[in-house]
Amino acid sequence: MADLAKIEEIRRFNRHYANILGKIDQEIYHKPYPLSEARVLAELYGKTGITATEIREKLGIDRGYMSRIIQKFEDDKLIAKKQAPSDKRQHLLHLTGSGEKVHLALVDEANKEVAKMIDSLTPHQLDQLTSAMHTVEKLLTHEEPQALSVLIRPFQPGELGYVSYLHGRLYNKAYGFSELFEYYVMKGLSEFLMDRQGGELWIAEVDGEIAGSIAIARVDGHTAQLRWFVLDDRFQGQGIGKSLMNTALAFCQAQNYRHIFLWTVHILEAARHLYSKYGFECTEQKPNAEWTDQELIEERWDLELVLH
Amino acid sequence: MADLAKIEEIRRFNRHYANILGKIDQEIYHKPYPLSEARVLAELYGKTGITATEIREKLGIDRGYMSRIIQKFEDDKLIAKKQAPSDKRQHLLHLTGSGEKVHLALVDEANKEVAKMIDSLTPHQLDQLTSAMHTVEKLLTHEEPQALSVLIRPFQPGELGYVSYLHGRLYNKAYGFSELFEYYVMKGLSEFLMDRQGGELWIAEVDGEIAGSIAIARVDGHTAQLRWFVLDDRFQGQGIGKSLMNTALAFCQAQNYRHIFLWTVHILEAARHLYSKYGFECTEQKPNAEWTDQELIEERWDLELVLH
DNA sequence: CGTTAGTAGTTGACTTAGTCAACTTATTTT
DNA sequence: AAAATAAGTTGACTAAGTCAACTACTAACG
């Protein structure tokens, strides 16, 4: 059960949005046709030879009501019927010229109403709005059951900066790491940028957002160091770390590295657990007093790769 | 007039969301009371002594309908009336115990319905959902006419990485700048991090997002260099650059710098225009062949500050 | 102070949008 | 060929809400 505060928030949004929609409807649709009828008209637009039942099923309208809507539209000369050749019970419907005109006028009204709603927004805000709407729509249409689309790919221009941002922010927020740590990360990354022979850095991208990273750096012909393994806290615990690790280790295999090691600190429990699951073993410990107030213990973990 | 494609998108979302809301309503409310009546009940909950008209005005309900709703609730013993002491026409309304129960049951139903709607989402997706909803709500409630809330503030842990990300991504995308440029930015920033005596770097934050940055670095007692002036392309042309510049120059005044200079490249037209508007003058040019394929011309611009 | 205008709430008559079930006609299944 | 099913029609009904006239009261003005 998702937590109640979120649900209340969503309900608040629902109420709010119902209001907005209500206002729009009122302004537009009370004009000549009620909403359901306008929707039937919209459904007919651009198609020819659709049947009443097809529309009914799509819009969820009662049979009797539908029949009367069709009659009314016929009386108003908005649509024309033709008996279906294949089934004499059905009629193929299509809009007449004035039906199209009426539909377009309704659409136009609706557009004007929406335009009024957004006319004070800057282009950037408009982008924000539509992208937020897409997010809502995508999340609430669980046609794609829920699988995050996680993409692991080599880094692109500028993204090393983002990796250092992730490190600096996360470790400061969670453990109070100092600027010295941030410096150490940035310096390492900028050196890596200039010399990454035999190494690579991957970005985990989730729905276009950067969620985390991992890197392999060459030490010597047989030895690689695993570095810059980080995951935005919002994306933790969803198997993305594992995907990153798999990518990095597969790369090591392909490059024929035999030994892989990494440096971490003892307080990173989740990471240590993952390392040991992949067969890494802690081989060295040393104190570090620079990065944070509490005494840290840096640890070196090693993994021997078996040849395939 | 905002462009039509966006409007159509928004209308699509409206239709879609109207559908979702419709489904929820149907499931819940057809039970004992229609939506408007449930809303009246909700309005009464937690308050005592509210009058019918107050509710009417808030919910936009017709007088006659309201009167009958109240009667029905009274018959069902959900509410009780008391004559208002100040005005013998009005009644002060309050829920009875069973009224509260009924309301809470309705809320509970609604919550369950929403929970069903979101039960396949991960916590992160749920965050995305509510934050997208907030965005929509905020943008469509133009109580704050439209002014972006731009906050200019000193950088926080990790954010220098983000600044380098902005540089790397923007200049690569727009002008094809190479990794060498990115390296140059990261290196400079990491050095600045360790020694920023007499300098500062500011972040422009828009709605919690990092939109851009500017920095002042000390050169000598009287001379400062303006660096790392960048703005995410989505936020350009909205006066944020100006705010950043004002902040930086005010800092220079406060620190008693007399000379400010900066290095830029000739292709950055918008920036050059801003510099000259603030009184900077181009004092030196030199070719740069490292950062991009085309021959770049680096320019030094200087500004003498007048003492106050 | 009394008149007038306005407000809170009530009531009856009405409308809109939609539902339900019975029915006709045609088609498909057995 | 009979039975079951589907498309569309029709009459009767209802829920939800609107409109206008009315009563009882209050506030504002001269």
mmCIF file with all atom_site columns, C-alpha atoms in Angstrom, chain A residues 136 175 178 244 275:
data_model
loop_
_atom_site.group_PDB
_atom_site.id
_atom_site.type_symbol
_atom_site.label_atom_id
_atom_site.label_alt_id
_atom_site.label_comp_id
_atom_site.label_asym_id
_atom_site.label_entity_id
_atom_site.label_seq_id
_atom_site.pdbx_PDB_ins_code
_atom_site.Cartn_x
_atom_site.Cartn_y
_atom_site.Cartn_z
_atom_site.occupancy
_atom_site.B_iso_or_equiv
_atom_site.pdbx_formal_charge
_atom_site.auth_seq_id
_atom_site.auth_comp_id
_atom_site.auth_asym_id
_atom_site.auth_atom_id
_atom_site.pdbx_PDB_model_num
ATOM 1 C CA . VAL A 1 136 ? 1.315  11.756 -15.573 1.00 0.00 ? 136 VAL A CA 1
ATOM 2 C CA . TYR A 1 175 ? 27.582 11.259 5.070   1.00 0.00 ? 175 TYR A CA 1
ATOM 3 C CA . SER A 1 178 ? 33.776 17.536 2.568   1.00 0.00 ? 178 SER A CA 1
ATOM 4 C CA . LEU A 1 244 ? 26.011 -1.195 -14.099 1.00 0.00 ? 244 LEU A CA 1
ATOM 5 C CA . TYR A 1 275 ? 30.875 -6.127 -4.160  1.00 0.00 ? 275 TYR A CA 1
#
